[in-house]
Coordinates of C-alpha atoms and ligand atoms in Angstrom, one line a residue:
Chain I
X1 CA 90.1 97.2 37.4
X2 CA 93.5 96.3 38.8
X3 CA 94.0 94.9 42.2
X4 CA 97.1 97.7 43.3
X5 CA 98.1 101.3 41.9
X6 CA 101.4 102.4 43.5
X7 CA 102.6 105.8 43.3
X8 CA 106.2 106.5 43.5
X9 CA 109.1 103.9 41.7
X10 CA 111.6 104.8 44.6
X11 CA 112.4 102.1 47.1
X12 CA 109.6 102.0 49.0
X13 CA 107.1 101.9 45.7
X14 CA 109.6 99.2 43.9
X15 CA 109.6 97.2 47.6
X16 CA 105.9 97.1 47.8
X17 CA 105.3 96.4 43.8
X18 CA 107.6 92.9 44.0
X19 CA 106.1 92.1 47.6
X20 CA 102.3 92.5 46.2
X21 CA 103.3 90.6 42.1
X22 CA 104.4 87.6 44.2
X23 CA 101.5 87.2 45.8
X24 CA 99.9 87.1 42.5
X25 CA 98.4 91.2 42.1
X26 CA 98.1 92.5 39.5
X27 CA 99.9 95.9 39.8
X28 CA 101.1 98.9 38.6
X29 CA 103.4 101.9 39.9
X30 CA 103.3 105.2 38.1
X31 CA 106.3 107.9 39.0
X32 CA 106.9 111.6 37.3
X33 CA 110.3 111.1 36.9
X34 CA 112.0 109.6 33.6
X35 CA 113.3 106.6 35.1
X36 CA 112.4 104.6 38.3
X37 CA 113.9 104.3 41.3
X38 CA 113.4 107.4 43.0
X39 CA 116.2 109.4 45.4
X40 CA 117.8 106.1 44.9
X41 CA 118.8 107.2 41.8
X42 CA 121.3 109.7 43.7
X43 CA 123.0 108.0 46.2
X44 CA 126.6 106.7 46.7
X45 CA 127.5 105.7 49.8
X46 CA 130.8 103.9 51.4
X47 CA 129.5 101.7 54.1
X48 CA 131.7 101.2 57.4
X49 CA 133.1 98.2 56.0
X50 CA 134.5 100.1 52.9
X51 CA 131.3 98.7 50.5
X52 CA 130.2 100.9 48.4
X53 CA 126.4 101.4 47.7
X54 CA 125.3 102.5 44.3
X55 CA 122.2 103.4 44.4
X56 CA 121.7 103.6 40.4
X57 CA 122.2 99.8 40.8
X58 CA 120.0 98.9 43.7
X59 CA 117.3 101.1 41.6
X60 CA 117.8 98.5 38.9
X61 CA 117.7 95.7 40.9
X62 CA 114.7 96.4 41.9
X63 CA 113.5 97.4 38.7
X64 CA 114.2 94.2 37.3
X65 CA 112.7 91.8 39.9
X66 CA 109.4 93.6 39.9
X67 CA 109.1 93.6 35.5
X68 CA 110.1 89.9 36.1
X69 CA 106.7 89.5 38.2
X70 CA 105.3 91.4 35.7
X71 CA 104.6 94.4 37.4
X72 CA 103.5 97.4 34.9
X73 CA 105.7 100.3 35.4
X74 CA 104.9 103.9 33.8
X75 CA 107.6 106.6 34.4
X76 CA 107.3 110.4 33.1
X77 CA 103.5 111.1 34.1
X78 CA 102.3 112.8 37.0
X79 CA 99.7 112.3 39.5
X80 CA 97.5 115.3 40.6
X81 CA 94.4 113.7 42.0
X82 CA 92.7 111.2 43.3
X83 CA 89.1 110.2 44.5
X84 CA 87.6 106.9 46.5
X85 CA 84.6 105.7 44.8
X86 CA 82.6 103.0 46.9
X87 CA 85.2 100.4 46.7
X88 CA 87.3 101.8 44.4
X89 CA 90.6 104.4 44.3
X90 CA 90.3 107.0 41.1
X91 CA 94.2 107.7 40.3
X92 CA 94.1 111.0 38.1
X93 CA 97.3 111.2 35.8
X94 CA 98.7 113.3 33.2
X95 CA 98.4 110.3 30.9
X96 CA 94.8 108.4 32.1
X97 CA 92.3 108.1 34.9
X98 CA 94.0 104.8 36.8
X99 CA 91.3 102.4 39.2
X100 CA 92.4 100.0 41.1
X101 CA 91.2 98.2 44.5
X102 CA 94.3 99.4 46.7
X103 CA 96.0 102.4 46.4
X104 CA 99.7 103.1 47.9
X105 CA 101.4 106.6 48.0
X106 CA 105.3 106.2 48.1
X107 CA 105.7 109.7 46.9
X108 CA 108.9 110.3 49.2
X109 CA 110.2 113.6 50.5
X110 CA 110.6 116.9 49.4
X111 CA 113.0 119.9 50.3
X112 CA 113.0 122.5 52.4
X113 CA 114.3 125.5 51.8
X114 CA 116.2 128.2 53.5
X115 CA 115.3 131.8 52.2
X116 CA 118.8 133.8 51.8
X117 CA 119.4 137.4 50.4
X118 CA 120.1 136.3 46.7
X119 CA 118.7 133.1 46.2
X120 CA 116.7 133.8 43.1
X121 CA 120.0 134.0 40.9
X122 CA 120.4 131.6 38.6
X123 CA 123.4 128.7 39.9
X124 CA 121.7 128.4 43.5
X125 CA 119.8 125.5 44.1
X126 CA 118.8 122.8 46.4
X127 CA 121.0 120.3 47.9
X128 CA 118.9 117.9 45.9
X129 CA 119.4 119.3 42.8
X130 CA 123.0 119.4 42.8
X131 CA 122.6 115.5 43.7
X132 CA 120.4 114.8 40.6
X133 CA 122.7 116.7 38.3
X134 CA 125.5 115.0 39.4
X135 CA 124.8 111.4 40.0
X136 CA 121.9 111.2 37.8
X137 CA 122.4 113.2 34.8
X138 CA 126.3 113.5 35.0
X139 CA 126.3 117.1 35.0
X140 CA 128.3 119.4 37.0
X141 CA 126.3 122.1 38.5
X142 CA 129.7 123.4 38.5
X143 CA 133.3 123.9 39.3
X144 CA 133.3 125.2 42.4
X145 CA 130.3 125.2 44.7
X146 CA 129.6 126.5 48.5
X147 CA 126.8 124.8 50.8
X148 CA 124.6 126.2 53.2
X149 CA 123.1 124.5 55.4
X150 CA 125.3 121.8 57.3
X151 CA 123.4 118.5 58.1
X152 CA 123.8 114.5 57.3
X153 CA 122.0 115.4 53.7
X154 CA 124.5 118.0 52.9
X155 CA 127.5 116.2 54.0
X156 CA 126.7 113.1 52.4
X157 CA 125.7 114.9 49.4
X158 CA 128.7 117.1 49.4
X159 CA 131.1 113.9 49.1
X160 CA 129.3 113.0 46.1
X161 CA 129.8 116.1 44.3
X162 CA 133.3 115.8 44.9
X163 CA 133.5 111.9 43.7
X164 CA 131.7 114.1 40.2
X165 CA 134.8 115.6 40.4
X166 CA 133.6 119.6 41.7
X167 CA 135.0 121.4 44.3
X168 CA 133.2 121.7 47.3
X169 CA 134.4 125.2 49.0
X170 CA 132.3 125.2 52.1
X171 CA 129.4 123.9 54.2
X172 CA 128.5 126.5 55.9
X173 CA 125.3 127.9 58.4
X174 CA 122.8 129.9 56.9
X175 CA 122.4 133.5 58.9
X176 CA 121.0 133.2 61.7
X177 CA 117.3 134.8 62.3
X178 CA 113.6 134.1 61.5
X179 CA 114.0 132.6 57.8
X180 CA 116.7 130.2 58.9
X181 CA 115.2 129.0 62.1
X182 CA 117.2 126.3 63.7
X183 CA 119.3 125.7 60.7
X184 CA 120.9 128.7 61.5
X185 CA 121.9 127.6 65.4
X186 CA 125.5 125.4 65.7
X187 CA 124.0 123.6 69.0
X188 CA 121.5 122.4 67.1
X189 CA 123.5 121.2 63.7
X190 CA 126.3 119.8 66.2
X191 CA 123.6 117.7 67.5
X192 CA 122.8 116.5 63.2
X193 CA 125.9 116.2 62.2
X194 CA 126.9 114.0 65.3
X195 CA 124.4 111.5 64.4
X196 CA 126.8 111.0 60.9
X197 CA 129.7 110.2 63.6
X198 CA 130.3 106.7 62.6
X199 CA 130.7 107.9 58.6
X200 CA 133.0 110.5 59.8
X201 CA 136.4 109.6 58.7
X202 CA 137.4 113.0 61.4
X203 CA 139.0 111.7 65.4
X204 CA 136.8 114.8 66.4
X205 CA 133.5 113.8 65.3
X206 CA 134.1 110.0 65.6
X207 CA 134.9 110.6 69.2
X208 CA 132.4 113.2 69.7
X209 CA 129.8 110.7 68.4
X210 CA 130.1 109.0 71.4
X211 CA 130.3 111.3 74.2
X212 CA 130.6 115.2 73.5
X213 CA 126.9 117.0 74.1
X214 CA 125.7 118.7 70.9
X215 CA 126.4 122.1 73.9
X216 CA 130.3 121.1 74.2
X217 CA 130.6 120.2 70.8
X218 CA 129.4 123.6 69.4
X219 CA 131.2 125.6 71.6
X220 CA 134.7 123.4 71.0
X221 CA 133.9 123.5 67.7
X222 CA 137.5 124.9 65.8
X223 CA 137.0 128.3 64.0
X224 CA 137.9 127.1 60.5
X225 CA 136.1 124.1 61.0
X226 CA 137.3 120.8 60.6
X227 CA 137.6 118.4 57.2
X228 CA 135.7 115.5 55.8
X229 CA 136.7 114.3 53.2
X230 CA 138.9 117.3 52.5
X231 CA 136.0 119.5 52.8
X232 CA 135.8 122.1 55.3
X233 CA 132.4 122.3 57.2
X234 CA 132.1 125.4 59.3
X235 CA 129.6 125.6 62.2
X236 CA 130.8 128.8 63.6
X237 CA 130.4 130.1 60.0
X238 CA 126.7 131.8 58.5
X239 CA 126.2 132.7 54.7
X240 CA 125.2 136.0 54.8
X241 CA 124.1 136.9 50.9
X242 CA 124.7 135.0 48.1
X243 CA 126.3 138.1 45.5
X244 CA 126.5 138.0 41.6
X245 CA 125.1 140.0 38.9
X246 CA 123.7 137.5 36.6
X247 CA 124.5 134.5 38.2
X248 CA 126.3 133.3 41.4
X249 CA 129.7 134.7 41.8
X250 CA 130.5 134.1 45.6
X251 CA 128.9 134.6 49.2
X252 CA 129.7 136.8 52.0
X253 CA 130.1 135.2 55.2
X254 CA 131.0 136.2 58.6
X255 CA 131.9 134.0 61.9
X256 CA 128.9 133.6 64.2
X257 CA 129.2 132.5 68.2
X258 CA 128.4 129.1 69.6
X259 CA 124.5 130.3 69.7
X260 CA 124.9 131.5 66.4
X261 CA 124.9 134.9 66.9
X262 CA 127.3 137.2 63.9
X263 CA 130.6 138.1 65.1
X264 CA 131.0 142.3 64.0
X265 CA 134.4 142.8 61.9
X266 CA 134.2 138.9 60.4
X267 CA 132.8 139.3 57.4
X268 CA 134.5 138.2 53.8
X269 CA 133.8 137.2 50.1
X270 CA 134.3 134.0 49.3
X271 CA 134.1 132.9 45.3
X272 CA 132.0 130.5 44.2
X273 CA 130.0 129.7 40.9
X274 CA 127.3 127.6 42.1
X275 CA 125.5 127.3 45.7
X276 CA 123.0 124.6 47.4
X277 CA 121.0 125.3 49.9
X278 CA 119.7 122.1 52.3
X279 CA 117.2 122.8 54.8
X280 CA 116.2 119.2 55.1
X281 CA 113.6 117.2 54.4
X282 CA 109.9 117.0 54.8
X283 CA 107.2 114.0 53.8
X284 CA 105.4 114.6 50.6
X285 CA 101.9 114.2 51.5
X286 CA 100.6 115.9 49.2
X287 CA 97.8 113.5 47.5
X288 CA 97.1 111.9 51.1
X289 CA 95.5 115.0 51.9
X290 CA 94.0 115.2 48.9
X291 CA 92.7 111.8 49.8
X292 CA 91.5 112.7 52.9
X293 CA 93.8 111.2 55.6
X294 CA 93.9 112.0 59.2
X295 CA 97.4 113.9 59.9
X296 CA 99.8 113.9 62.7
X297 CA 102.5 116.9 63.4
X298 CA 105.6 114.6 64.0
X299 CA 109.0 116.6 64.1
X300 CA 110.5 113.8 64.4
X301 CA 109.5 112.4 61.2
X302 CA 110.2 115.6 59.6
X303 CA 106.9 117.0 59.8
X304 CA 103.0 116.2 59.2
X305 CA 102.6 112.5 58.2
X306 CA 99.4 110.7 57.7
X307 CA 98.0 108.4 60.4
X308 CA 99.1 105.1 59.9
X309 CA 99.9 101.9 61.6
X310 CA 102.6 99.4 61.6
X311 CA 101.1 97.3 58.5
X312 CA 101.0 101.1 56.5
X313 CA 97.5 101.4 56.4
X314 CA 96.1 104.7 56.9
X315 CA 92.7 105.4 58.1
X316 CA 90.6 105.5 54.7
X317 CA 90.3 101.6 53.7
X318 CA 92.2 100.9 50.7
X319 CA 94.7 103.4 50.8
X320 CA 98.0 102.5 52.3
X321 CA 101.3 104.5 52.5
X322 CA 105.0 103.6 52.6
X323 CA 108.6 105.2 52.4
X324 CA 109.7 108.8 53.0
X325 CA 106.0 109.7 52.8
X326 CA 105.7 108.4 56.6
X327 CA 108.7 109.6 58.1
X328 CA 111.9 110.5 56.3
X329 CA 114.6 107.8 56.8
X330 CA 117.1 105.9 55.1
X331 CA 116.2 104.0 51.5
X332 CA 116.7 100.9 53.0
X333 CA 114.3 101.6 55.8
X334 CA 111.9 102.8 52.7
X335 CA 112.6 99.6 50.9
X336 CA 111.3 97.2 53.8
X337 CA 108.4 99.6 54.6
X338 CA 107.2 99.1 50.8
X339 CA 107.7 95.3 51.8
X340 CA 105.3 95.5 54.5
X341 CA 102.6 97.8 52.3
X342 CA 102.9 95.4 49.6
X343 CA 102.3 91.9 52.4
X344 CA 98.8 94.6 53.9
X345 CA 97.6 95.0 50.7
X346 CA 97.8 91.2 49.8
X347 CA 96.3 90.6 52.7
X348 CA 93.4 92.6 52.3
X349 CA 92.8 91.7 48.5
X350 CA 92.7 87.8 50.5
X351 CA 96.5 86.7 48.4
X352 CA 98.3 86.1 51.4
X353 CA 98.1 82.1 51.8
X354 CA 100.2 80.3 54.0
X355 CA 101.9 81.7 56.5
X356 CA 101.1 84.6 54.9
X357 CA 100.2 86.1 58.4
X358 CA 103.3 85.3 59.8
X359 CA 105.6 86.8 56.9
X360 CA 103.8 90.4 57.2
X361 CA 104.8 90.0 60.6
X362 CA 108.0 89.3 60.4
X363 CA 108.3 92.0 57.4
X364 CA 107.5 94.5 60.1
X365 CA 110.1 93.4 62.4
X366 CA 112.6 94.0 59.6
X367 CA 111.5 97.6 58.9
X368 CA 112.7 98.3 62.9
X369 CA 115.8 96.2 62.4
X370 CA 116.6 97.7 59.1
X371 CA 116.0 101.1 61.3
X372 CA 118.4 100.4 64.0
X373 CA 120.8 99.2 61.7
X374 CA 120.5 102.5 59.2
X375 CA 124.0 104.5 58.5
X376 CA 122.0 107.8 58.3
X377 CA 120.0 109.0 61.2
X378 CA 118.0 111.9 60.0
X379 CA 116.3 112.7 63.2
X380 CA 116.4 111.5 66.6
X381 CA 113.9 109.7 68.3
X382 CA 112.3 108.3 65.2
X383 CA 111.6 105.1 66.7
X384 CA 110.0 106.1 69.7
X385 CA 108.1 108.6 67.7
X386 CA 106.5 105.8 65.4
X387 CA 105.4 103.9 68.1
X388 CA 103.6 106.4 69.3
X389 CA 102.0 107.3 66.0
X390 CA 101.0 103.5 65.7
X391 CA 99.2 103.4 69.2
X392 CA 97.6 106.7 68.0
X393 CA 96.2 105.2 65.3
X394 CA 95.2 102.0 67.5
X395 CA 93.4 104.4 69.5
X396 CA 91.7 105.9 67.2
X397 CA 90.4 103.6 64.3
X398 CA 91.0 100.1 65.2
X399 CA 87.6 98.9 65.8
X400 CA 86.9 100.2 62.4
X401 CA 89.4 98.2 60.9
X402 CA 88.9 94.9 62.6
X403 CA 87.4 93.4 59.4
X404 CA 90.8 93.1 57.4
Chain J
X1 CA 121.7 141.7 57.4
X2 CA 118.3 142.5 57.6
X3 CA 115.8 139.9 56.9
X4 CA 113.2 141.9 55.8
X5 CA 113.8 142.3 51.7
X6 CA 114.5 138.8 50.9
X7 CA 112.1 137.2 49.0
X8 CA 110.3 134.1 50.2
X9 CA 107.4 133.1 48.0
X10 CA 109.9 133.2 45.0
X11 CA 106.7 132.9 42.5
X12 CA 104.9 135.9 43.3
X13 CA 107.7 137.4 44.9
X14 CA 106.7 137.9 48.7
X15 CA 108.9 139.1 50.8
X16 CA 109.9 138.3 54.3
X17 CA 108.8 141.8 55.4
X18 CA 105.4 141.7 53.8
X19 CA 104.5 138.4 55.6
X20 CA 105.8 139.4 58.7
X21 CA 103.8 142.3 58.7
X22 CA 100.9 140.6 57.8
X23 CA 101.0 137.8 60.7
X24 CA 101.8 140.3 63.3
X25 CA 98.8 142.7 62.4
X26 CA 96.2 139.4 61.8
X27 CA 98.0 136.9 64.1
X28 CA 96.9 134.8 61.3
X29 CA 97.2 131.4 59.9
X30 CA 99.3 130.6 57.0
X31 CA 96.1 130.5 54.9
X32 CA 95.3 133.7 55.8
X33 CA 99.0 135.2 54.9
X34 CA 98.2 133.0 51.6
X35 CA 95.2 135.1 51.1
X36 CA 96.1 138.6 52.3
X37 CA 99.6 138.6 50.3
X38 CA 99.2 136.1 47.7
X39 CA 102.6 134.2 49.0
X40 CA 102.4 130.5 48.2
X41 CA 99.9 130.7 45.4
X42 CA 102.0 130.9 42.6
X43 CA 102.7 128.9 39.5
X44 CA 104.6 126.5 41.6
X45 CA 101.3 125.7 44.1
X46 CA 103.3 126.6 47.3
X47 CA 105.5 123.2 46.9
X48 CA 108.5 125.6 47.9
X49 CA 107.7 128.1 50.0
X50 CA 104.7 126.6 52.1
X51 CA 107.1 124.8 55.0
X52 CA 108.8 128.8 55.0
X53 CA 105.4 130.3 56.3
X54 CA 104.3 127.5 58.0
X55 CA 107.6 128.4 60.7
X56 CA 106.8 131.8 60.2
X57 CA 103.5 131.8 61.2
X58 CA 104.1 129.8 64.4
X59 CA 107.3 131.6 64.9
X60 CA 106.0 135.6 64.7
X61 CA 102.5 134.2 67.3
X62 CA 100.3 133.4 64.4
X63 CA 98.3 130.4 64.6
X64 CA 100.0 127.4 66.5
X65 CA 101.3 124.0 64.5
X66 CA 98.1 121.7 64.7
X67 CA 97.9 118.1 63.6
X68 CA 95.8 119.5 60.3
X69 CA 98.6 120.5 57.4
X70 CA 98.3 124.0 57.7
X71 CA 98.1 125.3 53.7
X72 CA 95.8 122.5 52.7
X73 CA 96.3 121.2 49.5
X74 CA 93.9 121.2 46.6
X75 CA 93.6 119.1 43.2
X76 CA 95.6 119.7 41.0
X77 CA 98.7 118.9 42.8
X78 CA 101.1 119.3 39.7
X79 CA 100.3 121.6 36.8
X80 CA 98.4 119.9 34.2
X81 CA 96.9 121.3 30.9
X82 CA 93.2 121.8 30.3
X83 CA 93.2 118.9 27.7
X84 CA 94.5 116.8 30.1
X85 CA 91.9 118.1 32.6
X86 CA 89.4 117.6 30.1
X87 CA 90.2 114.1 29.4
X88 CA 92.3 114.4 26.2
X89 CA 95.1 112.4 25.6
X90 CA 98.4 114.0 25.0
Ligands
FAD501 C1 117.3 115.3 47.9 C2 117.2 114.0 48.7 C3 118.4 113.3 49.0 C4 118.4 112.1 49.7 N1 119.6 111.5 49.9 C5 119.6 110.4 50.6 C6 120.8 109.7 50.9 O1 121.9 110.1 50.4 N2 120.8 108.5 51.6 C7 119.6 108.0 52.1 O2 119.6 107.0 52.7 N3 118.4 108.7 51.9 C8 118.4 109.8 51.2 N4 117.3 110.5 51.0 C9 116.1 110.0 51.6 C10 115.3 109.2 50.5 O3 114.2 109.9 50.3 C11 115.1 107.8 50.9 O4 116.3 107.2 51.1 C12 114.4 107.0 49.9 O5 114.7 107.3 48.6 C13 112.9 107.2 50.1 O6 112.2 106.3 49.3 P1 110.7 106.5 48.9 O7 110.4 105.4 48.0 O8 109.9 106.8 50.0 O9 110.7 107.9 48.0 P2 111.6 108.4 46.8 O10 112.8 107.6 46.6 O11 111.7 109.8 46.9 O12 110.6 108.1 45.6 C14 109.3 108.8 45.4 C15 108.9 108.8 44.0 O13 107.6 109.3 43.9 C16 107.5 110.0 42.7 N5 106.3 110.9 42.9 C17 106.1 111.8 43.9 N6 104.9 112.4 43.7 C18 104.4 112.0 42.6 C19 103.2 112.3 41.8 N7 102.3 113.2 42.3 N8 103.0 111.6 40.7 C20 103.9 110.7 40.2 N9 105.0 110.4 40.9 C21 105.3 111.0 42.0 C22 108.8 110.8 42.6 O14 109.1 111.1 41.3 C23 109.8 109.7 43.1 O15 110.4 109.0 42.1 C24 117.2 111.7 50.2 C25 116.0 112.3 50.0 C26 116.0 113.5 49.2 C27 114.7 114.2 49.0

């Protein structure tokens, strides 16, 4: 039996696998997708200072530190089940059955989407999709795309389609009503998008950053929207059906007030051959409640999480959790979670020797550094909210854990 | 534009309409509109539509949001084959 199974090569899995080999376990991470490193695989950032962050190359950076500690990495097989024996995790794959001591889920976040008349033609598709094809397998998804849905993931996403060289029409409300929720109100996307302030390269947003209320901002907000990085993003704008025979051929759209209601006589057809759709994202908890974990409704964190403390543990002994999987924020802020999973773990297989204590420690006090320090803010109140998930957990199951 | 004919459970083809009228005449949980209209139980095991009637649900005075995930999930999480089910290697 091995000492740790990790599922999930993104950030937080690759983070945990390196911390828990250099402590001497003997590990292995299993992912789905053809090649490790998870949403990091997608990302392409310009820092404030004008660095550029490829995620493609962090993914390999991790990659290769973790085969250097030996670390046994399978990618293209799936995980659909697991089960806790007395002292032992059961990891059902598409290739074997997996045991190991400790188990970590770093699955990440998944999409949410937004319901609009005409989805279900062919060349609509997730904000995430577009990101895959573009960054990952260097396809364009196509020439000349439109976005609904206007938040930090489809901005930042947006600028990376145009850097593959498509042209990025739009971002754009969904209609406003039932299926869109609150991704169809301005207020509320003001608010998102404000939180991106300090990426914005726009004197309106960089200034509203600091002191215009999500309210103001909305209701300010210019007609024809205003540019990043060339690209027009329209909060006083809602997608109102995606049209096209066989495939995606434009979207009608109409002006919508400050509380998003449809201005009468606004409509148009604007051309288009692809369209994305991001609703957000949500934690992938999937096999954790599979496993059996206690869950928490956390809006904050983008939805139900499992119970979980500071050191990742969750409240079945064994299993710990790390990443996007216990709150959706930042890769780096995944990355130094998996840090922390991979310190527990060695500490509960009895690897952590000198100081051992004190690096977990101070591992955790880098995950709410790395936090305060992130460029993108997916929520607000994130930190507050995880402290008081932690002191839930205290509450709850401490005494019960005492002997690690 | 009316809500009502767009499709939402993209597997089975639900429609907005269909669970709407099914939380408002059950005031049901999203397990329930699972059941009664088959929405979320597609080939795809509800990974896209679930967080879509989940909202709707607490949004049309179904069931409130609880701390329990409301569409529990069951093994097998990702389509798998029988052989692999029954322990063959692919
Ligand atoms: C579409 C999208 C775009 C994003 N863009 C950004 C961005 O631009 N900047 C940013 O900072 N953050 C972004 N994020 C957030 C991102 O999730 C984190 O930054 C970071 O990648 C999370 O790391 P993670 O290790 O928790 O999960 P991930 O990086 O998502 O890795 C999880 C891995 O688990 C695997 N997996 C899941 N379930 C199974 C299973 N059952 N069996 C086998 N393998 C499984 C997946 O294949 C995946 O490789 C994005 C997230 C998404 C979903």
């Amino acid at each position: 039996m091995i000492d740790v199974v990790i599922i999930g090569a993104g950030p937080a899995g690759l983070g945990a696998a390196v911390a828990a080999a250099e402590h001497g376990l003997q590990v292995c991470v299993v992912d789905e997708f053809v090649k490790p490193g998870g949403r990091l695989l997608g990302q392409l950032h310009e820092e404030p200072d004008g660095k550029w962050v490829n995620g493609i190359e962090e993914a390999q950076k991790l990659y290769n530190q973790a085969i250097g500690l030996g670390v046994d990495i399978r990618c293209g097989i799936s995980v659909y089940d697991l089960r806790k024996l007395e002292n032992t995790w059961c990891v059902y794959t598409t290739d074997e059955m997996i045991e190991s001591k400790c188990l970590l889920l770093a699955t990440g976040a998944s999409e949410t989407p937004i319901p609009i008349p005409g989805w279900t033609l062919p060349g609509v598709m997730s904000i995430g999709a577009a990101q895959v094809m573009g960054n990952v397998h260097r396809v364009k998804p196509g020439e000349k795309g439109i976005i609904i849905g206007v938040n930090v993931l489809s901005v930042a996403i947006a600028r990376e389609l145009q850097l593959c060289g498509v042209h990025v029409e739009s971002i754009l409300l969904p209609q406003p009503g039932l299926l869109a929720g609150s991704a169809g109100n301005p207020e509320k996307m003001m608010e998102s998008l404000l939180r991106l302030s300090h990426l914005a390269p726009s004197p309106l947003i960089r200034m509203g950053g600091k002191w215009v209320s999500p309210k103001l901002g909305a209701r300010l907000f210019p007609k024809n929207g205003f540019k990043m990085w060339g690209i027009p993003i329209q909060l006083r704008k809602a997608a109102l059906e995606i049209l096209g025979d066989n495939q995606v051929e434009g979207v009608r759209m109409a002006e919508v007030s400050a509380n998003g209601e449809v201005l009468p006589g606004t409509e148009k057809t604007v051309s288009a051959d692809f369209v994305c759709i991001a609703g957000g994202l949500t934690p992938m908890a999937e096999l954790a409640s599979v496993a059996g974990c206690s869950f928490c409704y956390v809006p904050e964190l983008g939805g139900h999480v499992p119970l979980h403390n500071e050191f990742m543990q969750t409240n079945l002994a064994g299993l710990y959790i790390a990443g996007n999987i216990t709150g959706v924020e930042s890769a780096k802020v995944a990355r130094a979670q998996g840090k922390v999973a991979g310190l527990s773990m060695a500490r509960e297989l009895k690897a952590l020797v000198y100081g051992g204590n004190e690096k977990l420690y101070a591992a955790v006090e880098e995950v709410t550094e790395t936090r305060r320090n992130a460029l993108i803010q997916f929520q607000p109140g994130i930190e507050e909210a995880r402290k008081e998930l932690h002191r839930k957990f205290d509450e709850t199951y401490k005494q019960k854990l005492v002997s690690i | 534009m009316s809500e009502k004919p767009t499709i939402v459970c993209r597997c089975e083809e639900i429609t907005m309409e269909e669970i709407q009228e099914t939380i408002e005449q059950f005031h049901c949980s999203s397990r329930e509109v699972k059941l009664r209209t088959r929405a979320g139980m597609g080939s795809c095991g509800g990974r896209t539509c679930r967080s879509v009637i989940d909202r709707l649900v607490e949004e049309l005075g179904g069931a409130t949001v609880s701390n329990e995930v409301p569409l529990s999930y069951r093994p097998p999480v990702r389509p798998v084959s029988f052989g692999v089910l029954g322990g063959a290697k692919e």
